[in-house]
CSV table of C-alpha atoms in Angstrom, one decimal:
chain,number,residue,atom,x,y,z
A,160,MET,CA,22.9,50.5,64.0
A,161,ILE,CA,23.4,47.0,65.0
A,162,GLY,CA,22.1,47.9,68.6
A,163,VAL,CA,19.3,49.8,67.5
A,164,GLN,CA,18.2,47.2,65.2
A,165,GLY,CA,18.3,44.5,67.5
A,166,CYS,CA,20.9,42.1,66.1
A,167,SER,CA,24.0,42.7,68.4
A,168,THR,CA,23.9,38.4,68.8
A,169,ARG,CA,26.4,36.5,66.4
A,170,GLN,CA,23.9,33.4,66.5
A,171,PHE,CA,21.7,36.1,64.1
A,172,GLN,CA,24.6,35.6,61.4
A,173,ARG,CA,23.6,32.0,60.4
A,174,GLN,CA,20.6,30.8,58.2
A,175,MET,CA,18.2,29.5,60.2
A,176,SER,CA,14.3,27.9,60.2
A,177,ARG,CA,11.3,28.9,61.9
A,178,PRO,CA,10.4,27.4,65.1
A,179,GLY,CA,7.9,24.5,65.1
A,180,LYS,CA,5.2,23.7,67.2
A,181,LEU,CA,2.3,21.4,67.7
A,182,HIS,CA,-1.2,23.0,67.2
A,183,ALA,CA,-4.7,21.7,67.4
A,184,LYS,CA,-6.5,23.3,65.3
A,185,GLN,CA,-7.1,23.2,61.7
A,186,THR,CA,-4.8,24.7,59.0
A,187,HIS,CA,-4.6,24.8,55.0
A,188,ASP,CA,-1.6,22.4,55.2
A,189,VAL,CA,-3.3,18.8,54.9
A,190,LEU,CA,0.0,17.1,55.7
A,191,LEU,CA,0.6,19.2,58.5
A,192,ASP,CA,-3.6,19.2,59.7
A,193,ALA,CA,-2.4,15.4,59.2
A,194,ILE,CA,1.4,15.3,62.1
A,195,GLY,CA,-0.3,18.2,64.0
A,196,TYR,CA,2.6,20.4,63.3
A,197,GLN,CA,3.2,24.1,62.1
A,198,THR,CA,5.9,26.5,61.9
A,199,VAL,CA,6.0,30.0,63.9
A,200,PRO,CA,6.5,33.0,60.9
A,201,ARG,CA,8.7,36.1,61.7
A,202,MET,CA,10.6,33.7,64.4
A,203,VAL,CA,14.0,31.9,63.9
A,204,ASP,CA,15.0,29.3,65.9
A,205,PRO,CA,18.8,28.7,66.9
A,206,SER,CA,18.6,25.2,67.4
A,207,ARG,CA,17.5,24.5,63.9
A,208,MET,CA,20.5,25.8,62.0
A,209,VAL,CA,20.1,24.6,58.2
A,210,LYS,CA,21.9,22.2,57.3
A,211,SER,CA,20.8,21.5,53.5
A,212,LEU,CA,22.2,23.4,50.6
A,213,ASP,CA,19.1,22.8,48.5
A,214,GLN,CA,17.3,24.0,51.1
A,215,LEU,CA,19.2,27.4,51.1
A,216,TYR,CA,18.7,27.5,47.0
A,217,ALA,CA,14.9,27.0,47.0
A,218,SER,CA,14.8,29.4,49.9
A,219,ALA,CA,17.4,31.9,48.1
A,220,ALA,CA,15.3,31.8,44.6
A,221,ALA,CA,12.1,32.4,46.3
A,222,VAL,CA,13.4,35.8,48.3
A,223,ASN,CA,15.5,36.9,44.9
A,224,ALA,CA,12.3,37.1,43.4
A,225,VAL,CA,11.0,39.5,45.7
A,226,VAL,CA,13.7,41.9,47.1
A,227,LEU,CA,14.0,43.5,43.3
A,228,ASP,CA,11.5,46.0,44.2
A,229,HIS,CA,13.2,47.3,47.4
A,230,LEU,CA,16.6,47.3,45.6
A,231,LYS,CA,14.9,49.9,42.8
A,232,ARG,CA,13.4,51.9,45.6
A,233,TRP,CA,16.7,52.1,47.5
A,234,ALA,CA,18.5,53.1,44.7
A,235,LEU,CA,16.1,56.0,43.7
A,236,LYS,CA,16.4,57.5,46.8
A,237,SER,CA,19.8,57.1,47.1
A,238,ARG,CA,21.2,58.6,43.7
A,239,GLY,CA,21.9,54.7,43.3
A,240,MET,CA,23.1,52.9,39.8
A,241,PHE,CA,22.9,49.2,38.5
A,242,PRO,CA,25.5,47.3,35.9
A,243,CYS,CA,24.2,47.9,32.3
A,244,ASP,CA,24.7,46.4,29.0
A,245,SER,CA,26.5,49.2,27.1
A,246,GLY,CA,23.9,48.6,24.0
A,247,SER,CA,27.2,48.2,21.6
A,248,GLY,CA,26.9,44.6,21.1
A,249,ASP,CA,30.5,44.1,23.1
A,250,GLY,CA,29.7,43.3,26.2
A,251,ARG,CA,30.5,46.0,27.7
A,252,VAL,CA,28.8,47.0,31.0
A,253,VAL,CA,28.4,50.7,32.4
A,254,TYR,CA,26.8,51.8,35.2
A,255,ARG,CA,23.6,53.9,34.9
A,256,TYR,CA,21.4,55.5,37.6
A,257,TRP,CA,18.4,53.9,38.0
A,258,LYS,CA,15.8,57.1,38.1
A,259,ASP,CA,17.5,57.7,34.6
A,260,VAL,CA,16.7,54.3,33.9
A,261,GLU,CA,13.6,53.3,35.6
A,262,GLY,CA,10.8,52.7,32.7
A,263,SER,CA,12.9,53.3,30.0
A,264,PRO,CA,13.8,51.7,27.1
A,265,SER,CA,16.8,51.2,28.8
A,266,GLU,CA,15.6,49.1,31.8
A,267,ARG,CA,15.8,45.9,29.8
A,268,LEU,CA,19.8,46.4,29.8
A,269,VAL,CA,19.8,46.2,33.8
A,270,ARG,CA,22.1,43.6,34.2
A,271,TRP,CA,20.5,42.1,37.8
A,272,SER,CA,22.2,39.9,39.8
A,273,CYS,CA,21.9,36.1,39.8
A,274,LEU,CA,22.1,33.5,42.8
A,275,LYS,CA,25.3,32.5,43.7
A,276,LYS,CA,26.7,29.8,41.2
A,277,HIS,CA,26.2,26.4,42.9
A,278,SER,CA,30.4,25.4,41.9
A,279,ARG,CA,31.0,28.8,44.0
A,280,ALA,CA,28.8,28.1,47.0
A,281,MET,CA,30.5,24.8,47.5
A,282,GLU,CA,33.9,26.0,47.2
A,283,LYS,CA,33.3,28.6,49.7
A,284,MET,CA,31.3,26.3,52.3
A,285,THR,CA,34.5,23.6,51.7
A,286,ARG,CA,37.2,26.2,52.0
A,287,SER,CA,35.8,28.8,54.5
A,288,LEU,CA,33.0,27.7,56.5
A,289,SER,CA,34.0,24.3,57.8
A,290,ASP,CA,31.5,22.4,55.2
A,291,ASP,CA,29.0,24.7,57.2
A,292,PRO,CA,25.4,25.7,55.0
A,293,SER,CA,24.2,27.9,57.4
A,294,ARG,CA,27.1,30.1,57.4
A,295,LEU,CA,26.2,31.1,53.5
A,296,LEU,CA,24.6,34.5,54.0
A,297,ASP,CA,25.1,35.5,50.4
A,298,LEU,CA,23.6,33.3,47.8
A,299,CYS,CA,21.1,36.1,47.5
A,300,ARG,CA,23.1,38.9,47.1
A,301,HIS,CA,22.9,42.6,45.2
A,302,ALA,CA,24.9,45.4,44.8
A,303,ILE,CA,23.7,48.8,44.5
A,304,VAL,CA,26.9,51.0,43.2
A,305,LEU,CA,27.2,54.3,44.3
A,306,ASP,CA,29.0,58.0,43.4
A,307,SER,CA,30.6,59.0,47.1
A,308,PRO,CA,30.2,57.9,50.8
A,309,HIS,CA,27.5,60.3,51.6
A,310,ASP,CA,25.2,58.7,49.2
A,311,VAL,CA,26.6,55.0,50.7
A,312,ALA,CA,25.1,56.3,54.2
A,313,VAL,CA,21.9,58.1,52.6
A,314,CYS,CA,21.3,54.5,50.9
A,315,LEU,CA,22.0,52.7,54.3
A,316,GLY,CA,19.9,54.9,55.9
A,317,GLN,CA,16.6,53.7,53.3
A,318,VAL,CA,17.4,49.9,54.0
A,319,ALA,CA,17.7,50.7,57.8
A,320,ILE,CA,14.2,52.9,58.0
A,321,ASP,CA,12.3,49.7,55.5
A,322,GLN,CA,9.6,48.3,57.6
A,323,GLU,CA,9.8,45.0,55.5
A,324,VAL,CA,13.8,44.8,56.7
A,325,ARG,CA,15.4,43.5,59.4
A,326,ILE,CA,19.4,44.1,59.2
A,327,GLU,CA,21.0,41.3,61.2
A,328,ARG,CA,25.0,42.3,60.3
A,329,ILE,CA,26.9,45.1,58.7
A,330,LYS,CA,30.3,44.7,57.4
A,331,ASN,CA,31.9,48.0,56.9
A,332,ARG,CA,34.8,47.6,54.7
A,333,MET,CA,35.0,51.5,54.1
A,334,SER,CA,36.3,51.9,57.6
A,335,LEU,CA,40.0,53.1,58.3
A,336,SER,CA,40.3,50.1,60.7
A,337,TYR,CA,39.9,47.9,58.0
A,338,ASP,CA,42.7,45.9,56.9
A,339,SER,CA,42.0,46.0,52.8
A,340,SER,CA,44.7,43.7,51.9
A,341,VAL,CA,42.1,40.7,52.9
A,342,THR,CA,40.4,41.6,49.9
A,343,ALA,CA,42.9,43.1,47.6
A,344,GLY,CA,42.1,46.3,48.2
A,345,TYR,CA,38.7,46.0,47.3
A,346,ARG,CA,36.0,47.6,49.4
A,347,ASP,CA,32.6,47.8,49.9
A,348,LEU,CA,29.6,48.0,52.9
A,349,ALA,CA,27.7,44.9,52.7
A,350,ILE,CA,24.4,44.3,54.6
A,351,ASN,CA,22.9,41.3,55.9
A,352,PHE,CA,19.2,41.2,56.0
A,353,ARG,CA,16.0,39.6,56.2
A,354,LEU,CA,12.9,40.8,54.1
A,355,ILE,CA,9.7,40.5,56.0
A,356,THR,CA,6.7,41.1,53.2
A,357,PRO,CA,3.2,39.5,53.3
A,358,ALA,CA,4.7,37.8,50.0
A,359,THR,CA,7.8,36.1,51.8
A,360,LEU,CA,5.7,35.5,54.9
A,361,ALA,CA,3.2,33.5,53.1
A,362,LEU,CA,6.1,31.7,51.2
A,363,GLY,CA,7.8,30.8,54.6
A,364,VAL,CA,11.4,32.5,53.3
A,365,GLU,CA,11.1,35.8,55.7
A,366,VAL,CA,14.0,34.1,57.6
A,367,HIS,CA,16.3,33.6,54.9
A,368,VAL,CA,19.3,36.5,55.1
A,369,CYS,CA,20.0,38.3,52.4
A,370,GLU,CA,23.0,40.0,51.0
A,371,LEU,CA,23.6,43.9,49.8
A,372,GLN,CA,26.8,45.4,48.7
A,373,LEU,CA,27.1,48.9,48.8
A,374,VAL,CA,29.9,49.5,46.5
A,375,LEU,CA,31.2,52.9,45.3
A,376,LEU,CA,31.3,53.1,41.1
A,377,ARG,CA,35.1,52.9,41.1
A,378,PHE,CA,35.7,50.3,42.7
A,379,ALA,CA,32.6,48.6,40.7
A,380,GLU,CA,34.4,49.8,37.5
A,381,VAL,CA,38.1,48.1,38.8
A,382,ARG,CA,36.2,44.6,40.0
A,383,SER,CA,33.8,44.2,36.5
A,384,ASN,CA,35.3,42.1,33.6
A,385,GLU,CA,39.4,42.0,34.1
A,386,GLY,CA,39.5,42.6,37.3
A,387,HIS,CA,36.8,40.8,39.0
A,388,LYS,CA,39.2,37.9,37.2
A,389,ARG,CA,42.4,38.6,38.6
A,390,TYR,CA,40.4,38.9,41.7
A,391,ILE,CA,39.3,35.3,41.3
A,392,SER,CA,42.8,34.1,40.6
A,393,TRP,CA,44.0,35.7,43.5
A,394,ARG,CA,41.4,34.2,45.8
A,395,ASN,CA,41.8,30.7,44.7
A,396,LEU,CA,46.0,31.5,45.7
A,397,ARG,CA,44.8,32.3,49.0
A,398,GLY,CA,42.5,29.3,49.2
A,399,VAL,CA,38.7,31.5,50.2
């Protein structure tokens, strides 16, 4: 899959900026015209790694506003589910098929993911990423919950054939060769990708790398609520 998408080199597993170039013709940006500089869309510059966490969050927020429509489409075609409030007032989470929720009153109960918390981003960057913000690939991250490995494969296929997606990396924690003790027994399939749409191009954020986790229902249920709290305690003990 990685080879097919043309992203086998490790340098693309980083957050990078567009390349810049001097230009002579006018643009719609008065400031850029004044300094004679513009960026090149659809391309990344390996020499311009993102060094600012603020820049990353600004890009992630912009992409997050666009990616939701893609998530819904992928889930619809793969029997995907999203976490929803149970509606019972006790804060309990249930997982419902998007095909059953879309357009219904229950759609307002879907708990869409937010950007990674600033405290966790700083923690991860300090503990595991050598204080390098360009290695944070999951500020904008979402999950689609699925019933079976077959549905996971279908969903991955939908992402791969999406003409507005460029896959940068796939981490297959469902592989038999993966040592699940590293993640306390937890497994999923994580896709790092860039979203190249008219909206992200206009905003200049088509170079931002997002993450989509494809999670089996049993694992999603375990990591909810108390299970996730126990995982955080375990992760803190390991210092990652």
